Coordinates of C-alpha atoms (C1' of nucleotides) in Angstrom, one line a residue:
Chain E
X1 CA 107.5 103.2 -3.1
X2 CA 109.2 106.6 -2.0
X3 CA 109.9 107.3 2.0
X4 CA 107.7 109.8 1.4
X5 CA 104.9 108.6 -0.2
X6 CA 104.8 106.1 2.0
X7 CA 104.3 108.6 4.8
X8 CA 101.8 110.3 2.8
X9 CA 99.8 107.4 2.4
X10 CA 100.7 106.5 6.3
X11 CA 98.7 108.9 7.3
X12 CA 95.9 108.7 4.8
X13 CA 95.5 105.1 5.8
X14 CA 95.7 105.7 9.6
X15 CA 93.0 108.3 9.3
X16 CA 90.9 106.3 7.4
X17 CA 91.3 103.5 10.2
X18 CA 91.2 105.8 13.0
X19 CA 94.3 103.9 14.1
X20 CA 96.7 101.5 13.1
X21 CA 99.6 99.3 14.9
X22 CA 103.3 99.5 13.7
X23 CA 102.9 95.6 12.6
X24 CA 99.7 96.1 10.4
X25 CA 101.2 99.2 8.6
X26 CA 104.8 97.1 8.2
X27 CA 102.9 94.4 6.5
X28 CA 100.7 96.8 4.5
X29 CA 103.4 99.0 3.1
X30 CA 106.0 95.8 3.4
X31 CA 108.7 97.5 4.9
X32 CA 110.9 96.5 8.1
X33 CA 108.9 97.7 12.0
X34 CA 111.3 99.7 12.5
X35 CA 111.3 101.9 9.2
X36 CA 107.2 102.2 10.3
X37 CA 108.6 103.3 13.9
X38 CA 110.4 106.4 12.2
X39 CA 108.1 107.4 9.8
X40 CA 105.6 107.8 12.7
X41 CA 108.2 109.7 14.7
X42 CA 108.2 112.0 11.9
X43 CA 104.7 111.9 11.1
X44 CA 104.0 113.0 14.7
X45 CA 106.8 115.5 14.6
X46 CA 104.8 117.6 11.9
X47 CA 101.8 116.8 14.7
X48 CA 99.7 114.7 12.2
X49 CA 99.4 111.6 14.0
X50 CA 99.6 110.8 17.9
X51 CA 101.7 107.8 18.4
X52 CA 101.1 105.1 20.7
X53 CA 102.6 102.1 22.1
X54 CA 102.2 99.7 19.7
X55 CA 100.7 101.8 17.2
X56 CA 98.8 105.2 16.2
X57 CA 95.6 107.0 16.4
X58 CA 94.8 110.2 14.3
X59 CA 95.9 113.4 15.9
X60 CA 93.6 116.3 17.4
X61 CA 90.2 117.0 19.0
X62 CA 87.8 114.4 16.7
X63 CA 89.8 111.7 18.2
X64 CA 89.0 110.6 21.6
X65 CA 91.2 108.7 24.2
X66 CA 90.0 104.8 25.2
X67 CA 88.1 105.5 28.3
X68 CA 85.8 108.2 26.3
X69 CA 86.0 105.6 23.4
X70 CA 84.8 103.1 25.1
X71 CA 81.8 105.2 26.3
X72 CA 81.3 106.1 22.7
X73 CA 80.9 102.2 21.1
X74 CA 78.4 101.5 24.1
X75 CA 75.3 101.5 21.9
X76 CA 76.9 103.6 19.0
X77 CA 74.1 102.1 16.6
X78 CA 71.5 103.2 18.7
X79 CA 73.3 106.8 19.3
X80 CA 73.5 107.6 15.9
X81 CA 69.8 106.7 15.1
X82 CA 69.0 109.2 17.5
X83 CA 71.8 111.4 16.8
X84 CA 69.7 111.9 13.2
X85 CA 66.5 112.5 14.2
X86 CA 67.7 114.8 16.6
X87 CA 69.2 116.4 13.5
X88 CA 65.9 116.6 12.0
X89 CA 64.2 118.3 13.8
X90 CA 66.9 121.8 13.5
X91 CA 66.0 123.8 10.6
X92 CA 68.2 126.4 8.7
X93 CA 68.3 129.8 10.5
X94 CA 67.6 128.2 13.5
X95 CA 70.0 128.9 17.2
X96 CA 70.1 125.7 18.8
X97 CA 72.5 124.4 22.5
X98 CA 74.3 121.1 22.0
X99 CA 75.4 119.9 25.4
X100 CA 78.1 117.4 26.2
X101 CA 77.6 114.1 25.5
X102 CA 78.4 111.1 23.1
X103 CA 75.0 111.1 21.6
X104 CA 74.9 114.8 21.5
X105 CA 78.2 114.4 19.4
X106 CA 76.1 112.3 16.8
X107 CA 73.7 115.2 16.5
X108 CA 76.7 117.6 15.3
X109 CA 77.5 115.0 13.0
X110 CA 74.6 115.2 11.0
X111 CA 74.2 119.1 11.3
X112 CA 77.1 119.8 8.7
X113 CA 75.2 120.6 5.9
X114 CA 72.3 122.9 7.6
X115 CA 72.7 126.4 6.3
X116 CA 72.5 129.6 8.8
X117 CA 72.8 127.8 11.7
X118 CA 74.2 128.9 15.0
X119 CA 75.3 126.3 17.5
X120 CA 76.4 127.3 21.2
X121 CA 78.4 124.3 22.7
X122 CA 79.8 123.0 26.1
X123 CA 81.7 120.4 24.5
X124 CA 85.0 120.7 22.5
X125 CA 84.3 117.8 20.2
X126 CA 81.0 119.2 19.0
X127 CA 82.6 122.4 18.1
X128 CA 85.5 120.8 16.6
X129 CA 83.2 118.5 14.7
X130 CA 81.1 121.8 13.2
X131 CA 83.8 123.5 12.7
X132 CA 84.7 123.3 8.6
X133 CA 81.1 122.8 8.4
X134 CA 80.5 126.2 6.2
X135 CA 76.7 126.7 7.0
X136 CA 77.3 126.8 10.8
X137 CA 78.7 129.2 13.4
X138 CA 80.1 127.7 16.3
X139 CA 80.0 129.3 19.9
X140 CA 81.4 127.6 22.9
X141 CA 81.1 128.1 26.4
X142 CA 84.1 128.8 28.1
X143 CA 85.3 127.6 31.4
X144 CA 87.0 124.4 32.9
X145 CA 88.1 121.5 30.7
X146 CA 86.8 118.6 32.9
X147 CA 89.2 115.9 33.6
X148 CA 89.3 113.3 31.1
X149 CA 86.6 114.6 28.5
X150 CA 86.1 117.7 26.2
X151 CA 83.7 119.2 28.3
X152 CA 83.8 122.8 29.7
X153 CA 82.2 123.6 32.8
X154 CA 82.3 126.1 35.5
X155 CA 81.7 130.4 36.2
X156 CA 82.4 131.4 32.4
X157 CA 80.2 128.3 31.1
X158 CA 77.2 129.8 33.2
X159 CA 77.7 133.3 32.1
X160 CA 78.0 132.1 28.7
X161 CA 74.4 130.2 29.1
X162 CA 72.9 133.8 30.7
X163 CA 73.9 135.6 28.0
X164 CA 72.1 133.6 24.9
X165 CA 68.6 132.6 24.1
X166 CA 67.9 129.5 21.7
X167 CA 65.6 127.7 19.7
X168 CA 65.7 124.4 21.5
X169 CA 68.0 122.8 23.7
X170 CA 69.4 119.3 23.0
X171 CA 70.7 117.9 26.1
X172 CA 72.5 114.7 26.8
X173 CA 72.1 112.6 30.4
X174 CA 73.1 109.7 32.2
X175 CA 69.5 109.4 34.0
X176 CA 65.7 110.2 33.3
X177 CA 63.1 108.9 35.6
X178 CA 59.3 109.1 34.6
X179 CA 58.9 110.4 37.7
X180 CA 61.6 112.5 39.0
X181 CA 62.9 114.2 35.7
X182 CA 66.0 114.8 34.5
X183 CA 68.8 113.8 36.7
X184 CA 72.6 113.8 36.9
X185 CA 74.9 112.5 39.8
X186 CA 77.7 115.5 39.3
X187 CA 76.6 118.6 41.1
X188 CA 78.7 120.3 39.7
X189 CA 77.3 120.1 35.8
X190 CA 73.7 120.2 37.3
X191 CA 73.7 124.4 37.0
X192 CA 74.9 123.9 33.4
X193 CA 72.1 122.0 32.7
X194 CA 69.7 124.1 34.1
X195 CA 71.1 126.9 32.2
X196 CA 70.7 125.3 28.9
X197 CA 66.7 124.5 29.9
X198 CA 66.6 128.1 31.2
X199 CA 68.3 129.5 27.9
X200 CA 66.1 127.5 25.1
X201 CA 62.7 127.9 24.2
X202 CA 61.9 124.1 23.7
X203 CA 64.0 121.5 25.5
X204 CA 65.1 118.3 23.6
X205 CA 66.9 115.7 25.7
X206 CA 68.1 112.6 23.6
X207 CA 69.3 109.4 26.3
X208 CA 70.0 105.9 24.8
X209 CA 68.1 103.0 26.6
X210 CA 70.1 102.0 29.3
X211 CA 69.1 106.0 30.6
X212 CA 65.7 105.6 30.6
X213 CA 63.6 105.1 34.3
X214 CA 67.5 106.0 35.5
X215 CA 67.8 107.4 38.8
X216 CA 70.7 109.4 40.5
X217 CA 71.6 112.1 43.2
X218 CA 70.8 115.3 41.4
X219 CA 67.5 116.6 40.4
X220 CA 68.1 118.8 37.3
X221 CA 64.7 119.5 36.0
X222 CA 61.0 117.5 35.8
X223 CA 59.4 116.2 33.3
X224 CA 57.4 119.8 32.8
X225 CA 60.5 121.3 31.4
X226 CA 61.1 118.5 28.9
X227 CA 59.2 119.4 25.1
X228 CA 60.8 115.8 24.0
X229 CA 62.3 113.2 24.6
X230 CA 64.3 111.1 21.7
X231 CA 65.2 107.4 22.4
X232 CA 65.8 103.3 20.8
X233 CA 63.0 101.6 19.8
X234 CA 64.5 99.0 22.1
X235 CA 62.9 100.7 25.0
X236 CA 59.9 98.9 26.3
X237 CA 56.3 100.7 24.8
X238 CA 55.3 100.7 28.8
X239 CA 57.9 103.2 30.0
X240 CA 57.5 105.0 26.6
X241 CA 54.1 105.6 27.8
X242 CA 55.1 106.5 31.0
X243 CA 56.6 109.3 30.1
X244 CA 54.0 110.4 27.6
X245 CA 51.2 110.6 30.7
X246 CA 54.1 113.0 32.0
X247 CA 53.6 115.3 29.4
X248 CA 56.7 114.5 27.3
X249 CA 56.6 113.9 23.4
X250 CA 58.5 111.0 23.0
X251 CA 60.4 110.0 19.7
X252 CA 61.6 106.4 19.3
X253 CA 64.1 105.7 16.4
Chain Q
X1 CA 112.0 115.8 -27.2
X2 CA 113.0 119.6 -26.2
X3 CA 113.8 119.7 -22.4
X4 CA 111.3 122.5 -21.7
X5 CA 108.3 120.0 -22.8
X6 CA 110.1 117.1 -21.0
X7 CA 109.7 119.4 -17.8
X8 CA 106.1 120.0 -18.3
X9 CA 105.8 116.2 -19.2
X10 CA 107.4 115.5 -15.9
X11 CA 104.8 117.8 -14.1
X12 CA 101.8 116.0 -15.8
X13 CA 102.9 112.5 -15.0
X14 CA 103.5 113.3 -11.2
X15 CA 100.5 115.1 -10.8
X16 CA 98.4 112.0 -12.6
X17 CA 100.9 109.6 -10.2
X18 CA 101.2 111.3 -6.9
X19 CA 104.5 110.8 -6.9
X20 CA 107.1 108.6 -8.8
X21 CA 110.8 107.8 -8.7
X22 CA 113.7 109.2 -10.3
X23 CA 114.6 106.1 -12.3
X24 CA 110.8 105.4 -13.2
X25 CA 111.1 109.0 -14.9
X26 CA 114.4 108.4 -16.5
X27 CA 112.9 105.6 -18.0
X28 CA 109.6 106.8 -19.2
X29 CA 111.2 109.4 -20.9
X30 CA 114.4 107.7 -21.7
X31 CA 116.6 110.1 -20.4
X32 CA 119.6 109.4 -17.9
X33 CA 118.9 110.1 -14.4
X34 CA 121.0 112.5 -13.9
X35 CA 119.2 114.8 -16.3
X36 CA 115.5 113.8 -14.5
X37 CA 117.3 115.0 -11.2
X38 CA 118.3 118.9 -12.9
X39 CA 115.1 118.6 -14.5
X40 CA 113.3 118.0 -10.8
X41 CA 115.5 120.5 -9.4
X42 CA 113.8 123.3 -11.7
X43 CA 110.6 122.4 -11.3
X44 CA 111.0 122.4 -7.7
X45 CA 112.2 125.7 -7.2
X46 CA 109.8 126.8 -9.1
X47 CA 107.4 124.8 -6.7
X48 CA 105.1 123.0 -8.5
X49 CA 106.8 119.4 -7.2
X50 CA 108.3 118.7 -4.2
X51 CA 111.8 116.7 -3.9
X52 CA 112.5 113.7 -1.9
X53 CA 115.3 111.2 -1.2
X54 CA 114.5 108.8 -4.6
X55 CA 112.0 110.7 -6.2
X56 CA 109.5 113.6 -6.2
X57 CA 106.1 113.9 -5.2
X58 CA 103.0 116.6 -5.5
X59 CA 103.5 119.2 -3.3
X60 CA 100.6 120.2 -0.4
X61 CA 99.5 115.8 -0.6
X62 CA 99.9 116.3 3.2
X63 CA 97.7 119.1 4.0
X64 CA 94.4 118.1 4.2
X65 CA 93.7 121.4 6.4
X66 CA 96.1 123.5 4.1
X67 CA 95.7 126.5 6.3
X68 CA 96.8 125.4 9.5
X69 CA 99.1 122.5 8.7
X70 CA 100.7 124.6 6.3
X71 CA 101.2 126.7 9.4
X72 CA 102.8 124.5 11.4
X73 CA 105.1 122.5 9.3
X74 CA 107.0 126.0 8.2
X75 CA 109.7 126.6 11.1
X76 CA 108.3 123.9 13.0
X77 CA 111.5 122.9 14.3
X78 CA 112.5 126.2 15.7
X79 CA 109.2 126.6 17.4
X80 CA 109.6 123.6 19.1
X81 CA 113.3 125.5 19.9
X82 CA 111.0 128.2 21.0
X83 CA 108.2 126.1 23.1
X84 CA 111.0 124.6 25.1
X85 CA 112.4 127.9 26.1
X86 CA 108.8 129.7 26.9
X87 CA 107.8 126.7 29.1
X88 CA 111.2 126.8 30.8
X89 CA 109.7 130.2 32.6
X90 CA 106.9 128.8 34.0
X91 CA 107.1 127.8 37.4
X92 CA 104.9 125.1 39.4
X93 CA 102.0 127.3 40.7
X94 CA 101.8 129.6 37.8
X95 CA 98.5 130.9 36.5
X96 CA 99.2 131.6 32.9
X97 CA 97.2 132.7 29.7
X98 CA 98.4 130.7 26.4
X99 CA 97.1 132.8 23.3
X100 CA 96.1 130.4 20.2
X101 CA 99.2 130.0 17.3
X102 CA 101.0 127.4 16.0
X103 CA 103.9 128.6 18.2
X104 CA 102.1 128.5 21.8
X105 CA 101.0 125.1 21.4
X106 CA 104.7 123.8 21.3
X107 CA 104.6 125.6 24.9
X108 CA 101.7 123.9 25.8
X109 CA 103.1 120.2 25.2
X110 CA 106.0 121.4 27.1
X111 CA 103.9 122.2 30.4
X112 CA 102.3 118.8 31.0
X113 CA 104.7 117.5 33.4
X114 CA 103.9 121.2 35.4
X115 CA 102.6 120.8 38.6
X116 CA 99.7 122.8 39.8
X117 CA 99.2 125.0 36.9
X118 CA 96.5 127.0 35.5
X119 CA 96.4 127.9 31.8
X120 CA 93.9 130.2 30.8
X121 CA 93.9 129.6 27.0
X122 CA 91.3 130.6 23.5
X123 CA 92.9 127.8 21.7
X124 CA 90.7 124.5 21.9
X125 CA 94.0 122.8 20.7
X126 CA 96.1 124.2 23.3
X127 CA 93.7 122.9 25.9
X128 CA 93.3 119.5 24.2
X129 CA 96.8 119.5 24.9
X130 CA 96.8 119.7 28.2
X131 CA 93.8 118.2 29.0
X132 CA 95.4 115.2 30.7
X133 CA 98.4 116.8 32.2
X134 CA 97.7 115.6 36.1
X135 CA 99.0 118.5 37.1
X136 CA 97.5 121.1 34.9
X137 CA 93.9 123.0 35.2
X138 CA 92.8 124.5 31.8
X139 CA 90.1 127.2 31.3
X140 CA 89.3 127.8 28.3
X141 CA 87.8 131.3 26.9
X142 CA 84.2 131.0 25.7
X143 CA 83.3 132.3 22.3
X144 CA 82.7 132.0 18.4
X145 CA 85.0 129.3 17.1
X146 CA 86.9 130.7 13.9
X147 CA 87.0 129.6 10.4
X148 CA 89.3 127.0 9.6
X149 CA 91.7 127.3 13.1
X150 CA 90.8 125.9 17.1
X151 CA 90.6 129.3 17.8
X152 CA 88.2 131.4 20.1
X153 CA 87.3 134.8 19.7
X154 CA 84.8 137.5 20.6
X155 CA 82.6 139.0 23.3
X156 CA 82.9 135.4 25.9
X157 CA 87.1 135.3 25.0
X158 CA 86.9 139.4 26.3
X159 CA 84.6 138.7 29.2
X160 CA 86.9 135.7 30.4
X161 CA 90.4 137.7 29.7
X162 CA 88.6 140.8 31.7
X163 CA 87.7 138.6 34.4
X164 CA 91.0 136.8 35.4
X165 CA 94.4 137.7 36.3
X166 CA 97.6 135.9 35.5
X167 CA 101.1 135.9 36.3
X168 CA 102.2 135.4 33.1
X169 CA 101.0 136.2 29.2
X170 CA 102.5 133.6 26.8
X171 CA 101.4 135.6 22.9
X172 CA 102.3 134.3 19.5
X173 CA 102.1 137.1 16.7
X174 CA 102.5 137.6 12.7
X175 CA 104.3 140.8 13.0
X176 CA 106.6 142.3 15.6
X177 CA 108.7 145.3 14.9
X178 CA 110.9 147.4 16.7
X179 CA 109.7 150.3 16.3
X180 CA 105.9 149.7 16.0
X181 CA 105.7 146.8 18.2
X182 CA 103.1 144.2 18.4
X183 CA 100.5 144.3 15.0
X184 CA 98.6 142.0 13.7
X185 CA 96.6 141.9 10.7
X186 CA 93.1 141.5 11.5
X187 CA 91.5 144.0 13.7
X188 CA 88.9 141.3 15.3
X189 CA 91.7 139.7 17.1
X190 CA 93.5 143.0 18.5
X191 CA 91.1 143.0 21.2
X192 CA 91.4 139.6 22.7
X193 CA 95.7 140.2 22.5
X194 CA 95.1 143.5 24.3
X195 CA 93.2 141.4 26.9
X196 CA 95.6 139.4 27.5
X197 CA 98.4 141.7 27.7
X198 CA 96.1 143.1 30.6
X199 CA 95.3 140.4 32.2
X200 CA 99.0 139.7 33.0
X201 CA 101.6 140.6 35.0
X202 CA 104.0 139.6 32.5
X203 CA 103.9 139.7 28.6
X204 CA 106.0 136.8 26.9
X205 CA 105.5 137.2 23.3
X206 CA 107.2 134.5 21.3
X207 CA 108.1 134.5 17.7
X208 CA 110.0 132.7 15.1
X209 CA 112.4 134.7 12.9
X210 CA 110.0 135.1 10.1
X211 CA 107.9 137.4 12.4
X212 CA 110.9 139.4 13.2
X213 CA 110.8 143.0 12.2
X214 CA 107.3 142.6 10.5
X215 CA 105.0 145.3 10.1
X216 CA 101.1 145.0 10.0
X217 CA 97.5 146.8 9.7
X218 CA 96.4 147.2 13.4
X219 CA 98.9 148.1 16.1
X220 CA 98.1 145.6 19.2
X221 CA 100.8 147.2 22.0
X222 CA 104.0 148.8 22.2
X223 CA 107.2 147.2 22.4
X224 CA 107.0 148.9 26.3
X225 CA 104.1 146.4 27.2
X226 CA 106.7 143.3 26.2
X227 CA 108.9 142.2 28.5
X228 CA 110.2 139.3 26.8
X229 CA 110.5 138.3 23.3
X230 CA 111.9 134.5 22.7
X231 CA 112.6 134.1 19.2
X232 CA 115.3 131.9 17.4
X233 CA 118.9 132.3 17.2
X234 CA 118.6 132.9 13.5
X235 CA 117.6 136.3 13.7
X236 CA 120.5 138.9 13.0
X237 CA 122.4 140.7 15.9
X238 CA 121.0 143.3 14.3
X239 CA 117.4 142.8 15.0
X240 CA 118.1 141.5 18.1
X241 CA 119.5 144.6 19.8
X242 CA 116.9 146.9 17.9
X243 CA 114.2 145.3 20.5
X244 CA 116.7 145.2 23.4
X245 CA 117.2 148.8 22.8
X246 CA 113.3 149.2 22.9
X247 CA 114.0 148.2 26.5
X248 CA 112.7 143.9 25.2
X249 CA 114.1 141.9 26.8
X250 CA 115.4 139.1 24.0
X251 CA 116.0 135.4 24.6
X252 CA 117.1 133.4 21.3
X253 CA 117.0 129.6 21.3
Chain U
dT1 C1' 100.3 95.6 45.4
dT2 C1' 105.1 93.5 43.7
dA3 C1' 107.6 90.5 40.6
dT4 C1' 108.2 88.5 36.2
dC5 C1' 107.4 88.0 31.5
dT6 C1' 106.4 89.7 26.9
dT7 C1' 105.9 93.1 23.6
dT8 C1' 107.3 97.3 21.8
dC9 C1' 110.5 101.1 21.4
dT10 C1' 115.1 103.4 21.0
dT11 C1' 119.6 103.4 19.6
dT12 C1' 123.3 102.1 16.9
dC13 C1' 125.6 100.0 13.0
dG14 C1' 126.6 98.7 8.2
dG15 C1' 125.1 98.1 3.5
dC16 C1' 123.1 100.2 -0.3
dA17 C1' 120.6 103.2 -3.2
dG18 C1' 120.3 107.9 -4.3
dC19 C1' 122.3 112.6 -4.3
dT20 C1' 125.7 116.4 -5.4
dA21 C1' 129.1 118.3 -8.0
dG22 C1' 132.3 118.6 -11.4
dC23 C1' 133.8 117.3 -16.0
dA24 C1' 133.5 115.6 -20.7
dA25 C1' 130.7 114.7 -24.8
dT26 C1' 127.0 116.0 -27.6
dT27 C1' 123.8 118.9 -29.7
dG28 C1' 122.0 123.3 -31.2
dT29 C1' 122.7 128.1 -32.8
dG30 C1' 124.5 132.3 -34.8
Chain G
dC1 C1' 133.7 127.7 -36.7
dA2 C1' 132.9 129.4 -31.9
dC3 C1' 130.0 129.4 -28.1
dA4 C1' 126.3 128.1 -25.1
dA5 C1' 123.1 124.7 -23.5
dT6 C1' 122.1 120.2 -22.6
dT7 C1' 123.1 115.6 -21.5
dG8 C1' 125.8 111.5 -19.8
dC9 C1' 129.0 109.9 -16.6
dT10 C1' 131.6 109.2 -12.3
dA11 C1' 133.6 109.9 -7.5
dG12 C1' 132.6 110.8 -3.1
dC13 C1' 129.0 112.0 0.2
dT14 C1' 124.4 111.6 2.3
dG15 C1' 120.2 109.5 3.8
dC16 C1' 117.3 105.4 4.1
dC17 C1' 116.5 100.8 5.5
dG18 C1' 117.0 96.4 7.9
dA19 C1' 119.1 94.0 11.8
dA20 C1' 120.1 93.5 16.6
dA21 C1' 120.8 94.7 21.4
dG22 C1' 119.4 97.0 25.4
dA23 C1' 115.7 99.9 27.5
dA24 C1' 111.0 100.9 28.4
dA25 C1' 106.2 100.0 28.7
dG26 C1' 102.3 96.9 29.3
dA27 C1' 100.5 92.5 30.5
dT28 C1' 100.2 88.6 33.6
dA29 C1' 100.4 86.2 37.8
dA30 C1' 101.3 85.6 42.5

DNA sequence: TTATCTTTCTTTCGGCAGCTAGCAATTGTG
DNA sequence: CACAATTGCTAGCTGCCGAAAGAAAGATAA
């Protein structure tokens, strides 16, 4: 095989992988470690690949770092059930918020093929995820990238928020409590939040299991301001119902 | 066999192989190799193949996002040249706007080891980038995301660029002439450059040689608006002094 | 936390395959 | 036949690969 085929097909097979250690692609293309080691120099030279020690994960904004990762594989089956439904429930033409999150990111994954749709975004990775997506027009918030996530937040975020009116809201959360609401232990991303509730005409707030009867510091909304709620089917049928003598429609999926 | 058809035979069998050796081609068409190697040397320069050390293979495998790897492999390693020297003027404390190009993000990865910096930047790449530089706050502009690039444009990018002020302006360009200054080709985009040439203190505009002497549709600021140009040492003499004549003042790396 | 160990990375070297360039032989053409 | 184009060949140069040593980055244990 050519150097640079092999590079070629380096990338294609990292990509595919989402990563790949220098040992792994030495036995897979059968060439020495350190012939690996410098076609990943290269590779990462043209800014195709990020390297790592011991290995290499794809370059750019779909790929996120371990601690976000980890986040991500914490009930990923269950995240992308709801990330679908979620889905379902957008129709072409509509405006729709996606808020930051890792389940929220599973709703932009299935919103690629939606025609005439306008998402507004607080979250890099959604954007980034809708971007090549040719029925879809991306808008993001501006403001501070928040340590350690793809997450804007901040004065230009809550002008942003001011300035649009959508459809429906989806909104990610670490905590929802039958009865205290929506709730979030940052104070700081609580005005967000409420800008998103503020800004959509029906609020849809998807939260794995291990959210639900949650509580923490901040109060961002009740359960008044909530249309629906979308969670597991692994949640138990008497906090489901909970919920529903709150006044929330409740999806499980 | 004429050598003509050979050629064309040559351009088949790549194209159905992705790539294959100089001796596998001498012997599939019998030939020595020394006449597959003029033979690949043709049909490269007439750019349907690409070359390599040992063989050939299809030119463009690598660009799954043709229009903005294609960007940034051409000149690549002068813009890093470029990057270096940009990032070499800011200072620990700086507040600086980063424009979106494939030129500013090589300044970008040479800020993360800046300490108590604030980029303002409408590049979701750029602040990906620097997203977990310790020492480094990043606000991004809001706005609609544009096709097939990270980059941010529109009425959030102008409301953010109107509502901050930076020490320092770091623009990339496709066209920067002596006479006519700064142009770009899309008249969208004018606004958010004027912006930022407002919004700062100092305007660095940086540009590989390729830009040098360019013209373009829409004319974005005069040369008197540019303090400094950094561009590569491959531009001509010439050029150079054309711009330091415009009162520019020119740093080549 | 600090100290130690292990793994991985960088750098350097030499061997080898492949490249360039020039020349000679062959083939094709008027 | 003369002339040009094409092909084969070779000498010297260049770039790629594997090996090994020292440096750096993580991992482990105290």
């Amino acid at each position: 095989m050519l150097a640079a085929e092999r590079k070629i097909k380096i990338v294609e097979y990292v990509r595919q992988h989402q990563a790949a250690s220098v040992s792994a692609l030495a036995q897979e293309f059968g060439v020495h470690e350190a012939t690996i080691r410098r076609d990943l120099a290269e590779v990462e030279q043209e800014g195709l690949l990020k390297r790592t020690h011991g290995g290499v994960i794809v370059e750019g904004l779909t790929n996120r770092e371990p601690s976000f990762n980890e986040r991500s594989t914490v009930q990923l089956e269950q995240k992308i059930r709801i990330g679908r439904m979620a889905a379902s429930l957008v129709e072409d033409g509509d405006h729709i918020i996606i808020d930051s999150g890792t389940t929220t990111l599973h709703i932009a994954r299935h919103l690629t093929h939606k025609m005439n749709l306008t998402v507004v975004t607080n979250d890099m990775n959604v954007a980034a995820e809708l971007r090549d997506a040719p029925g879809v027009r991306v808008t993001v918030t501006g403001g501070e990238l928040y340590p350690s996530s793809y997450m804007l937040n901040g004065m230009f975020t809550d002008h942003v928020l001011k300035s649009v009116h959508v459809s429906k809201a989806f909104l990610g959360t670490p905590a929802i409590h039958p009865k205290h609401g929506l709730m979030h232990p940052e104070a700081q991303l609580v005005v967000a939040k409420q800008g998103m509730i503020r800004a959509a005409q029906e609020v849809i707030v998807v939260a794995d299991e291990t959210k639900i009867g949650k509580l923490s510091l901040h109060k961002v909304a009740p359960n008044s301001a909530i249309h629906t709620l979308i969670t597991g089917v692994e949640v138990p049928a008497y906090d489901v119902q909970q919920f529903r003598d709150a006044g929330v429609n409740v999806l499980t999926v």
